[in-house]
Coordinates of C-alpha atoms and ligand atoms in Angstrom, one line a residue:
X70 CA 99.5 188.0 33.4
X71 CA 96.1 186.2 33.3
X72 CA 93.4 187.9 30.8
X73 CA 91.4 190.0 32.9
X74 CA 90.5 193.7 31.6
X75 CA 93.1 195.6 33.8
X76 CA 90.9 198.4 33.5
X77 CA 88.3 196.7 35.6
X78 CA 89.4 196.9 39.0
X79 CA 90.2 200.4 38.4
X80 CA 86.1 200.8 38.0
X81 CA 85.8 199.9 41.7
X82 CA 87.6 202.1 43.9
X83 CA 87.9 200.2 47.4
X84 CA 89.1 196.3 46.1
X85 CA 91.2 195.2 48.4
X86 CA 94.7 194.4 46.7
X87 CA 94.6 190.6 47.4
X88 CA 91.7 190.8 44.5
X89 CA 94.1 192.1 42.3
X90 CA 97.1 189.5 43.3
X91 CA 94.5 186.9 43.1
X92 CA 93.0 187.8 39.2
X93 CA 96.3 188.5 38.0
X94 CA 97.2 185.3 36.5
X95 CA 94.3 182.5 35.2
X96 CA 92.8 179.9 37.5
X97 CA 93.7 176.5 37.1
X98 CA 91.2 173.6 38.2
X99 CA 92.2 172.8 42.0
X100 CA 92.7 168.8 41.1
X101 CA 92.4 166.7 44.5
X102 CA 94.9 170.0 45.8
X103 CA 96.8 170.4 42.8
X104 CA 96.6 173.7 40.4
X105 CA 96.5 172.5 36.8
X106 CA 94.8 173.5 33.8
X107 CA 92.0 171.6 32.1
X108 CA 93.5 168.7 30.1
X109 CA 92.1 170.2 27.1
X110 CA 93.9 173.3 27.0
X111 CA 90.4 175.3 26.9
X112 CA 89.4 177.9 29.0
X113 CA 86.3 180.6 29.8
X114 CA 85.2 184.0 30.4
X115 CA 84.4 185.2 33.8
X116 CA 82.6 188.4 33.9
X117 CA 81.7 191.6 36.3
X118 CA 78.0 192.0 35.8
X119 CA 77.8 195.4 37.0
X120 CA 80.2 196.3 34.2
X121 CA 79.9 193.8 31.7
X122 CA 83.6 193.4 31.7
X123 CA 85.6 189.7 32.0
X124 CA 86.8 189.4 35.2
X125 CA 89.0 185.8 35.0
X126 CA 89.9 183.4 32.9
X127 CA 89.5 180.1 34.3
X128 CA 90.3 176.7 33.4
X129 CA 87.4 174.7 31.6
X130 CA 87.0 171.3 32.9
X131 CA 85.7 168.7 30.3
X132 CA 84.9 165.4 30.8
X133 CA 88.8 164.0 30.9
X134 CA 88.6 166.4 34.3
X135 CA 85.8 164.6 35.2
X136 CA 87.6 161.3 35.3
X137 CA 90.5 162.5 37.0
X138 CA 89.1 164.2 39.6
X139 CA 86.5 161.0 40.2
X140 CA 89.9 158.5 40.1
X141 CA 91.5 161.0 42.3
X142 CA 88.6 160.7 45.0
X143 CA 88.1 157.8 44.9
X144 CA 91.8 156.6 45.8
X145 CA 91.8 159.0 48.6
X146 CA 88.7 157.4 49.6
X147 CA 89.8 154.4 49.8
X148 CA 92.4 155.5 51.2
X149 CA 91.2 156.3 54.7
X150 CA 93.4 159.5 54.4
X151 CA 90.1 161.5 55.1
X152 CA 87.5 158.7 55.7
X153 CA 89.2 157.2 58.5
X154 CA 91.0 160.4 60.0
X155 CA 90.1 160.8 63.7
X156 CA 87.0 162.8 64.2
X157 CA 89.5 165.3 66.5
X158 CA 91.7 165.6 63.2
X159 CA 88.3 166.5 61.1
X160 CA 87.0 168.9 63.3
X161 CA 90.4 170.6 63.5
X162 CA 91.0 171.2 60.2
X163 CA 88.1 172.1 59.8
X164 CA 88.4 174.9 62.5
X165 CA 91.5 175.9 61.2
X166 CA 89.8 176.2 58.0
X167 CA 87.2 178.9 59.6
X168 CA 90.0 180.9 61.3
X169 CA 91.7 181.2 57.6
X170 CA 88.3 182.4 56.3
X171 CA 88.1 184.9 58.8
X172 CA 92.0 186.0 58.2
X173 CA 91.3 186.1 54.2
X174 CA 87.5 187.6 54.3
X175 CA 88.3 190.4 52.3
X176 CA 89.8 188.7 49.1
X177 CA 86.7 185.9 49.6
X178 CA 84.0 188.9 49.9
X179 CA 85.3 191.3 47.4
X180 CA 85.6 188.4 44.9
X181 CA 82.0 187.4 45.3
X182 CA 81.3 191.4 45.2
X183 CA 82.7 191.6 41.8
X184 CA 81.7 188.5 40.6
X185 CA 78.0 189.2 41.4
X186 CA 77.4 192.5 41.9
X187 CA 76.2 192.3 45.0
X188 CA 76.8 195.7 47.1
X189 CA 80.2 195.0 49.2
X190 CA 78.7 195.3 52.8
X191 CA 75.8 192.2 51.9
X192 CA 79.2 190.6 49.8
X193 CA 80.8 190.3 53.4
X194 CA 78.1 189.0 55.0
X195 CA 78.9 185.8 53.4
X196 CA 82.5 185.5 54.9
X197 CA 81.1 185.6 58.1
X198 CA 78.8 183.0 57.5
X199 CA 81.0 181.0 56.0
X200 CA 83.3 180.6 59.2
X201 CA 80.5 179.8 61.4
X202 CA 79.1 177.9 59.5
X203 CA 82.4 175.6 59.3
X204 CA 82.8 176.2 63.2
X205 CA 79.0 174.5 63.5
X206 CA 79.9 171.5 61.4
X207 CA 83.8 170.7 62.7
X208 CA 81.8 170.2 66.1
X209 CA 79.8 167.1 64.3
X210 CA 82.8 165.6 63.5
X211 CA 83.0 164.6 66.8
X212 CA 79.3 163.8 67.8
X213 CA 78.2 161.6 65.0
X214 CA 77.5 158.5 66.6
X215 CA 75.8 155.2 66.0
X216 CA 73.5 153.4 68.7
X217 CA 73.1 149.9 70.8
X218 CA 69.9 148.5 69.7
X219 CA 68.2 146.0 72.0
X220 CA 67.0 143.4 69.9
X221 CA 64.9 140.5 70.5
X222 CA 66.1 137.7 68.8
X223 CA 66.4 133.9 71.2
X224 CA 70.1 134.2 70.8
X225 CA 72.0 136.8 73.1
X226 CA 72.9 139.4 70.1
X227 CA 74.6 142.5 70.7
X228 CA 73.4 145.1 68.0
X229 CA 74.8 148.3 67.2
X230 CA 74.9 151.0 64.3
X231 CA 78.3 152.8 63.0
X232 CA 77.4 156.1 61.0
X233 CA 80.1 155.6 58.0
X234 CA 80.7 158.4 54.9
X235 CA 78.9 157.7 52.4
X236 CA 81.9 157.8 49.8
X237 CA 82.9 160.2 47.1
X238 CA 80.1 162.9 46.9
X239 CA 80.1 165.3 43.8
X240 CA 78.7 168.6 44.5
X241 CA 76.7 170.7 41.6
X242 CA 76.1 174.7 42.8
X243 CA 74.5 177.5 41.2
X244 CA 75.6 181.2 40.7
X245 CA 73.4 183.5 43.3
X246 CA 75.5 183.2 46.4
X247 CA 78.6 181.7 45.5
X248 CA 80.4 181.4 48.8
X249 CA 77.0 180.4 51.2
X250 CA 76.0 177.5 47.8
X251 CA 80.1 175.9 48.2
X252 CA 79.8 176.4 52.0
X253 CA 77.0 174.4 52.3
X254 CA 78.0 171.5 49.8
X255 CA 82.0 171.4 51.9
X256 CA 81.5 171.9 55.6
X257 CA 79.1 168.9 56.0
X258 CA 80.2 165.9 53.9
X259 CA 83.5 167.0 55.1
X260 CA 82.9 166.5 58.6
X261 CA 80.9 163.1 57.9
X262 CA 84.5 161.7 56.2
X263 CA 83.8 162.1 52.6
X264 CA 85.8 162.9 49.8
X265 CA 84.5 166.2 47.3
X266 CA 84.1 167.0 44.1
X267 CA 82.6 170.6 43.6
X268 CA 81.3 171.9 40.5
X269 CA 81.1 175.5 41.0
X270 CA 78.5 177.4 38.7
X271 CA 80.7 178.5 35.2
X272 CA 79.3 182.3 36.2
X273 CA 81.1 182.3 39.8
X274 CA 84.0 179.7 40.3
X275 CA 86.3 182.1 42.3
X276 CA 85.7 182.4 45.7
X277 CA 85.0 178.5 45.7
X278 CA 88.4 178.1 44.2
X279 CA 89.6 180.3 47.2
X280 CA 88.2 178.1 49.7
X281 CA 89.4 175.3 48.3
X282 CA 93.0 176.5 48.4
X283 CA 92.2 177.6 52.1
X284 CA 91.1 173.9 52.9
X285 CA 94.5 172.5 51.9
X286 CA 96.2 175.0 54.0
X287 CA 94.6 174.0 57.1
X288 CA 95.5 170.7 56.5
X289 CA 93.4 168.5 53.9
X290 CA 94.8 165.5 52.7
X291 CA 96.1 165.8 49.2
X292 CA 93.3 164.3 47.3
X293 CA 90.0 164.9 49.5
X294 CA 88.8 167.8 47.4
X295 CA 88.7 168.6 44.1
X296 CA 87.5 172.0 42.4
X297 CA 86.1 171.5 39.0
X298 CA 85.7 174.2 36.9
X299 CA 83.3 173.6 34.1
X300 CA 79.8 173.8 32.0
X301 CA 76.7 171.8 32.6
X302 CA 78.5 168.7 30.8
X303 CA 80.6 168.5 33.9
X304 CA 78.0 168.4 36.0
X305 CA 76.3 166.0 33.8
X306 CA 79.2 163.6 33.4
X307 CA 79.4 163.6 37.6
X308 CA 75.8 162.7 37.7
X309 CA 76.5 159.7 35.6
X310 CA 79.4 158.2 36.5
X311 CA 80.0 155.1 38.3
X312 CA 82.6 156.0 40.4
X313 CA 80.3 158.6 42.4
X314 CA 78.7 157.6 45.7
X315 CA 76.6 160.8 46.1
X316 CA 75.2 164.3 44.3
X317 CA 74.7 166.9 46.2
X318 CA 72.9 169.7 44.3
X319 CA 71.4 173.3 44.6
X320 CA 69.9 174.9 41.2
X321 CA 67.3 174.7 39.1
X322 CA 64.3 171.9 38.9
X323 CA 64.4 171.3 35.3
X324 CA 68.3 170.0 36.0
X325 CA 67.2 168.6 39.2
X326 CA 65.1 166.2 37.4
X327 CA 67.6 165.4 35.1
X328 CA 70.7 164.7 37.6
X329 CA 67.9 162.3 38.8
X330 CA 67.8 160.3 35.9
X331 CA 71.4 160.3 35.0
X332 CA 72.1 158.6 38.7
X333 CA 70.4 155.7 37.3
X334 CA 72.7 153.9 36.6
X335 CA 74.9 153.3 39.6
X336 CA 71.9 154.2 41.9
X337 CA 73.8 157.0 43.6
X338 CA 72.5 158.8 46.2
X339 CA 71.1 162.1 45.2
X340 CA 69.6 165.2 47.4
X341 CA 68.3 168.2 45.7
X342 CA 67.4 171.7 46.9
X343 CA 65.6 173.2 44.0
X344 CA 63.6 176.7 43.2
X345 CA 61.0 177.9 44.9
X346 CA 57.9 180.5 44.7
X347 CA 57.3 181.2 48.1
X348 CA 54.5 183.4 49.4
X349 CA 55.2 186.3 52.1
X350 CA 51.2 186.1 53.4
X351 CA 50.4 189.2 55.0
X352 CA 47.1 189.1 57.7
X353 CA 45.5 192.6 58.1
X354 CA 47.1 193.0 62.0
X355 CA 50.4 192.6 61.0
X356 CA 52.8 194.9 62.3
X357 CA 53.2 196.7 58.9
X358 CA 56.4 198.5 60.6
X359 CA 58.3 195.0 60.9
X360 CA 56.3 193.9 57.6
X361 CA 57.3 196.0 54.5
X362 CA 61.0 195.8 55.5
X363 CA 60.8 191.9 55.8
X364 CA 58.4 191.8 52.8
X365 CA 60.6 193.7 50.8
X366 CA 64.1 192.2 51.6
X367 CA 62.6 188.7 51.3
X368 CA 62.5 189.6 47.9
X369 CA 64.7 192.5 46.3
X370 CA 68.0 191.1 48.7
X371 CA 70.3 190.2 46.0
X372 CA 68.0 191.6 43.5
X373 CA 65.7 188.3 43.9
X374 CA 68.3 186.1 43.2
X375 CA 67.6 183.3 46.4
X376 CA 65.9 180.2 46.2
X377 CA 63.4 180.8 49.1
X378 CA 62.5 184.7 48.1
X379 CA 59.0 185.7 48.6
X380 CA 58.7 186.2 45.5
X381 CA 54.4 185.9 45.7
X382 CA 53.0 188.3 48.3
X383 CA 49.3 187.4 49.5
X384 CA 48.2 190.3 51.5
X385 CA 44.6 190.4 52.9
X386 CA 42.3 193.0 51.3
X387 CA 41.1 195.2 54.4
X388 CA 45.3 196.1 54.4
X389 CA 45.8 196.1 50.6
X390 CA 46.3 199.9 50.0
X391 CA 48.4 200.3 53.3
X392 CA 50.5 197.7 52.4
X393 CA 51.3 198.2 48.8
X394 CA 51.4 202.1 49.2
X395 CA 54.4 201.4 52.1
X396 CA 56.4 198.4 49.9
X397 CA 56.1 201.1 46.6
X398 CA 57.7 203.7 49.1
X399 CA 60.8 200.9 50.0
X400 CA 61.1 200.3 45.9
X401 CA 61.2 203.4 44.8
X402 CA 63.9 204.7 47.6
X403 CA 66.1 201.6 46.7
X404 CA 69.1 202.8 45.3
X405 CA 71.0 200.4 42.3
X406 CA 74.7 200.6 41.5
X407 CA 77.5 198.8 41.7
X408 CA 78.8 196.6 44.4
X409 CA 81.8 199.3 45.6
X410 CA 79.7 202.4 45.8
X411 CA 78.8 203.5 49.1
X412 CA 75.3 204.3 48.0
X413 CA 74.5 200.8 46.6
X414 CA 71.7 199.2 48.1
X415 CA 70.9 196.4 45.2
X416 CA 73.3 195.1 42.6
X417 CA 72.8 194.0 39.0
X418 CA 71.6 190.6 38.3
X419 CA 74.6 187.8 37.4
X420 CA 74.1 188.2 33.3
X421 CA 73.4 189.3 30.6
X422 CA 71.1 185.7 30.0
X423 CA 69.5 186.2 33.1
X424 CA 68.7 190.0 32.5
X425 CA 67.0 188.7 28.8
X426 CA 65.0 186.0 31.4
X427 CA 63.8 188.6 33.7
X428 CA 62.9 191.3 31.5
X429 CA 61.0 188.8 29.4
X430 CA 58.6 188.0 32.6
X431 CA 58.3 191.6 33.4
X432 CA 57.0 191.4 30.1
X433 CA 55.0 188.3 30.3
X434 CA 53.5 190.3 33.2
X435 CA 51.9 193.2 30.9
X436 CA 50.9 191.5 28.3
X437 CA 48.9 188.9 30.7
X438 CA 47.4 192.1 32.8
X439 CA 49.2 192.5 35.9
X440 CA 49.4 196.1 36.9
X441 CA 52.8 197.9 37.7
X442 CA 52.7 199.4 40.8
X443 CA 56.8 200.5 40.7
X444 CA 59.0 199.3 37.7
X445 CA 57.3 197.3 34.6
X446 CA 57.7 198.3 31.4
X447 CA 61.5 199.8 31.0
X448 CA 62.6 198.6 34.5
X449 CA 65.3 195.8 33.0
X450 CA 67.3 199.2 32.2
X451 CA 69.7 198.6 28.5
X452 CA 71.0 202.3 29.0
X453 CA 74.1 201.6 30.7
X454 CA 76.3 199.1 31.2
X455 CA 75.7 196.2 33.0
X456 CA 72.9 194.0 33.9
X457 CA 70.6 196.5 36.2
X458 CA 67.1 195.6 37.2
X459 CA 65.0 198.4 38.8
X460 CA 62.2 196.6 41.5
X461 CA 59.7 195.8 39.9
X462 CA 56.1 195.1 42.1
X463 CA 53.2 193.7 40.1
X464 CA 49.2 193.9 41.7
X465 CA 46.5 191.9 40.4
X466 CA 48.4 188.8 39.4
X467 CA 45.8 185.8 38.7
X468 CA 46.6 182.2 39.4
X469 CA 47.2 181.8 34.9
X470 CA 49.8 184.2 34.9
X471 CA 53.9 183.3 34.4
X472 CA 54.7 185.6 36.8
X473 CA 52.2 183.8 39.5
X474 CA 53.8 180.6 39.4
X475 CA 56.8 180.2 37.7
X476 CA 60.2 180.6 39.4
X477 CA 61.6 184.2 38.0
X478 CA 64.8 184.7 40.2
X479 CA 65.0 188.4 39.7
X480 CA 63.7 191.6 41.5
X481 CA 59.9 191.0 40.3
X482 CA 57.5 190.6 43.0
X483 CA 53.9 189.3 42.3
X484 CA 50.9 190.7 44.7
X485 CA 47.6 189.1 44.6
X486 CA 45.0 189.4 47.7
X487 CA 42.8 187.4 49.9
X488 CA 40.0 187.9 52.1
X489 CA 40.4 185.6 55.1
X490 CA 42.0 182.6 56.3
X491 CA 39.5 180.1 54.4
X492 CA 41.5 181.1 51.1
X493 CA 45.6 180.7 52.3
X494 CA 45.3 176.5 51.7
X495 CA 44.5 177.4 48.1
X496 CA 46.4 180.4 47.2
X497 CA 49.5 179.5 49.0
X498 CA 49.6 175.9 47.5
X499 CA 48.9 176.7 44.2
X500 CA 52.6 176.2 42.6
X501 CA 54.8 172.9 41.9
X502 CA 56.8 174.4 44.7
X503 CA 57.1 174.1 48.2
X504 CA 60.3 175.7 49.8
X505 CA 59.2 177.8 52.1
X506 CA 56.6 180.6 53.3
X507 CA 56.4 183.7 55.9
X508 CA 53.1 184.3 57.4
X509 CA 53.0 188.1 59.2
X510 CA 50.5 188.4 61.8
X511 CA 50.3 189.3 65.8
X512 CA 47.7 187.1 66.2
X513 CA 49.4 183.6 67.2
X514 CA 46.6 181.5 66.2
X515 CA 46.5 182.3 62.6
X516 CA 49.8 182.4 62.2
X517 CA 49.8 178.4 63.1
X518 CA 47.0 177.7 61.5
X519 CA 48.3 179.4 58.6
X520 CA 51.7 177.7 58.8
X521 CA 49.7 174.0 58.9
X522 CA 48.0 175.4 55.6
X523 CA 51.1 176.0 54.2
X524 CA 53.1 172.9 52.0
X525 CA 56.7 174.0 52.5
X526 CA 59.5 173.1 53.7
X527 CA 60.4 176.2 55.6
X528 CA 58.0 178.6 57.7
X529 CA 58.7 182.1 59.2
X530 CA 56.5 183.9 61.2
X531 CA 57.4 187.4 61.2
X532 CA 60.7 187.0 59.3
X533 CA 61.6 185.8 56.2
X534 CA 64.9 183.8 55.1
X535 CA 66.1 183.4 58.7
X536 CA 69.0 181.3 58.3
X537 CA 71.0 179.8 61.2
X538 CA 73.6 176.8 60.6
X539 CA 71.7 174.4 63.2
X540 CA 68.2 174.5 61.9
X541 CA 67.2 172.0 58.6
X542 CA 66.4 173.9 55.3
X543 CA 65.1 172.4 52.3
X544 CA 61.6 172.1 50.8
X545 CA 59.0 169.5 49.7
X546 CA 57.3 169.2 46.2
X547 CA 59.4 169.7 43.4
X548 CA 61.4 172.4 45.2
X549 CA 63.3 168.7 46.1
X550 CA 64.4 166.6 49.1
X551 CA 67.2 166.2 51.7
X552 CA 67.6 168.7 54.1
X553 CA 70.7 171.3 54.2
X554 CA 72.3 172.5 57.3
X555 CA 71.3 171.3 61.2
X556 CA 71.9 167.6 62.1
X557 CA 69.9 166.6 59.5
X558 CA 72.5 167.1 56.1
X559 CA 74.4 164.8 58.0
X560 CA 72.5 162.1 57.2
X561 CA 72.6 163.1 52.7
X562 CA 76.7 162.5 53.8
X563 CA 76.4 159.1 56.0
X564 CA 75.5 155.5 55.7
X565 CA 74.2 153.3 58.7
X566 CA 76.0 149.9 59.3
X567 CA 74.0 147.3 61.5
X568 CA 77.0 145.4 63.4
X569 CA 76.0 142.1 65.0
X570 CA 78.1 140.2 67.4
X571 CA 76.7 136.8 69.5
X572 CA 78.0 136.2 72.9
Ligands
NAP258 P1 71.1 175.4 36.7 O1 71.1 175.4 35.2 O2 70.2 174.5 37.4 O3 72.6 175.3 37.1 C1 73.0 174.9 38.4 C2 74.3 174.1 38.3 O4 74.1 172.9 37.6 C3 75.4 174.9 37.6 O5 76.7 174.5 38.2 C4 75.3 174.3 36.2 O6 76.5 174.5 35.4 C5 75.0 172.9 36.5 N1 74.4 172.2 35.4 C6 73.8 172.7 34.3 N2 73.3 171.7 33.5 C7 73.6 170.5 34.2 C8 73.3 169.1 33.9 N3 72.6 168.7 32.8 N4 73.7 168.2 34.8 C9 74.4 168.6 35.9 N5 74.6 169.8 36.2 C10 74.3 170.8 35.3 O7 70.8 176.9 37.2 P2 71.2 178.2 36.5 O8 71.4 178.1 35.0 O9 72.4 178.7 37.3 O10 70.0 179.1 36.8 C11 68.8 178.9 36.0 C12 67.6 179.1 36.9 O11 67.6 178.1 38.0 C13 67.5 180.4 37.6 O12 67.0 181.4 36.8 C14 66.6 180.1 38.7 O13 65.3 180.1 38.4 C15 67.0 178.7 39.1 N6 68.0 178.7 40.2 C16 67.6 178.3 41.4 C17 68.5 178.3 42.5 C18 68.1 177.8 43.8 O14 68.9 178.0 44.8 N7 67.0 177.2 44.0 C19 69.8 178.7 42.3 C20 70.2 179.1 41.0 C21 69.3 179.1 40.0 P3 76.6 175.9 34.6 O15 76.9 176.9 35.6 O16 77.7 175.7 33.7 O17 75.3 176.1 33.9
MG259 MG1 72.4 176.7 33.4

């Protein structure tokens, strides 16, 4: 028997019972398809956030893992096992992959449930995601191709390009979604030929140690993937070593900058998709029916816990009373609890470090004058169990507050106003960020004007974090570079080649 707290599934009445088969004994690392334990012996704590309770014990990965799992890539690189596997056999394991995700969605979903808290409906979600996003990406496998160039040199040259993997790409995710972050580092540098490393955040490793045992068993070569559980130091030690082609990461900026510096060395290739701060702006015709809802979600879905929440809200003046007066109504009807209750509409945050982190900047908030419409002062509740973070919406934030511009990754929402377009360039731009923004308005000539204002990656109109597996997402500024999902995360995962042949 592994070393979870038996009595924790028993708090959660509805786990389905492959949750229970599948925490019953301690993960291994999944080593280029083979289940061992860390080579030190050591292991760590994996915890239910709406409890407090551990979860799993899981294999700790150290930097003898690292090596191992590098070497291991590597030789299946080389091998051509993977990298030189028709793009038919890609795209079919691949498919086959997304059919096993489908078959095994409630162990994947009730996993991440647990594991995050979040409530099990929104948990599911995630599995169904998952599969098309996999379905989206096995069809590139067979459509990435190069292109005859006609060049203009005396000599009769044919030119053409070959799109090649770019090698062994480590991947470095974060804790918030766990099955959308490892979906989005596996599907595509999988297609494009490349061997994987994934790092999966020490808070969350198990459904990305799920879908890594469902890769294999739609037909992986042994070697092409490696699952390595670990702390920062294995993520550090991938972002240094030689024998890595590529880093693929999601998380914060501050580590962002410094995977940057360690791929010095070797000059790896790096893409980085970073936080964000991004501002819902609210025009005084928008349809506030549609706009609280999609105001609101934007932020509180997984208690604020997503890189491109809108977590600043702009709203123009003449609306201000109507508008806040509707989003307090949504906040204060939100219901908290744990992921397996029917009534639970928001979920803890992941821990007890990130509960300290948010209730200090609902602090931060008071003491620098913002004014708590719902939550503030007592909302980061201590009084049960588990990490539970009422909503909290703050009015009168000022461009010098923490809470304006710093990335707080919980449910704390900061609402300043504006009193017509002349202002959005300013206000909206006015963070080291620049993921994405949501502009709500009927009026279709603001709302583009707006979204030229607007430096971000990302821009919804009407909507906010509308995600679809064919359309690029990323941001600009230090909220990073290289583009996730759509044709265009192909290219983080592929190298040109320039062929020349005289005739
Ligand atoms: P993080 O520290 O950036 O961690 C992300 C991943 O990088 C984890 O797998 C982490 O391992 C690993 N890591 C840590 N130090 C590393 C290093 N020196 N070199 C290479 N990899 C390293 O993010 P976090 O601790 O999970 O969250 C901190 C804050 O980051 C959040 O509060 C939020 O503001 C932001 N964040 C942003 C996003 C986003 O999608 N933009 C997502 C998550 C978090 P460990 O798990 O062992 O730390
Ligand atoms: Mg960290």
């Amino acid at each position: 028997m592994g070393m979870m707290d038996e009595s924790v599934l028993a708090q959660h009445p509805g786990v389905h019972p492959s949750v229970g088969k599948f925490l019953a004994s301690d993960l291994p690392l999944l080593l280029g398809g083979e289940e061992v334990p860390a080579a030190s012996g050591e292991t760590f704590e994996v915890y239910d956030p709406s409890t407090g309770r551990v979860l799993a014990r899981v294999a700790k990965g150290g930097v003898a893992d690292v090596e191992a799992a590098v070497a291991i890539a590597r030789r299946n690189f080389d091998s051509g096992a993977w990298s030189t596997a028709t793009p038919r056999r890609r795209q079919d394991v691949l498919l086959r992959f997304a059919d096993l995700v489908d078959q095994n969605a409630e162990l994947l979903g009730h996993l991440d449930a647990l594991n995050t808290g979040l409530p099990v409906a929104q948990a599911m979600g995630a599995t169904d995601r998952a599969a098309t996003h996999f379905r989206y990406f096995a069809g590139w496998a067979t459509k990435l191709q190069g292109t005859t160039i006609p060049v203009s040199t005396p000599e009769q040259w044919l030119n053409f390009t070959k799109l090649e993997p770019v090698g062994v790409v480590a991947a470095i995710i974060p804790w918030n979604t766990p099955i959308d972050n490892a979906v989005w580092k596996l599907a595509a540098p999988l297609a494009a030929g490349c061997s994987v490393i994934l790092k999966p955040a020490e808070l969350t490793p198990l459904s990305a140690h799920v879908l890594g045992r469902l890769l294999y068993a739609a037909g992986l070569p042994e070697g092409t993937l490696t699952i390595l559980h670990g702390f920062g130091d294995v993520g550090a030690a991938l972002a240094a070593h030689e024998g890595v082609d590529k880093i693929a990461f999601t998380g914060s900026t501050e580590v962002g900058r410094e995977i940057v510096r360690a791929s010095a060395g070797n000059l790896k290739r790096v893409s980085l998709e970073l936080g964000g701060k991004s501002p819902a702006i609210v025009f005084d015709d928008a349809d506030l029916e549609a706009t609280v809802p999609g105001v609101f979600n934007g932020l509180f879905y997984n208690s604020g816990q997503i890189c491109c929440a809108s977590s600043r809200v702009l709203v123009q003046e003449s609306i201000k009373d109507r508008f806040l007066d509707a989003l307090a109504q949504y906040a204060r009807d939100l219901t908290l609890g744990p992921p397996f209750q029917d009534s639970s509409q928001m979920g803890p945050v992941i821990s007890a470090g990130q509960f300290a982190r948010v209730a200090g900047y609902i602090e931060s908030g008071l003491a620098q004058g913002a004014v708590p419409l719902v939550g503030g002062a007592g909302a980061a509740r201590g009084d049960q169990p588990g990490y539970f973070i009422e909503p909290t919406i703050f009015t009168g934030v000022t461009p010098e507050m923490r809470i304006a511009a710093e990335e707080i990754f919980g449910p704390v929402l900061a609402v300043s106003t504006f009193r017509d377009e002349s202002q959005i360039r300013a206000l909206a731009n006015a963070t080291v960020y620049g993921l994405s923004a949501s502009i709500w308005t009927r009026d279709i000539g603001r709302a583009l004007r707006a979204a030229d204002m607007v430096r971000t990656g990302i821009v919804w109109v009407n909507g906010h974090t509308v995600l679809d597996p064919a359309s690029p997402f990323g941001g600009v500024k230090q909220s990073g570079y290289g583009k996730e999902l759509g044709r265009d995360v192909l290219n983080n995962y592929l190298s040109v080649k320039s062929v020349w042949l005289k005739y």
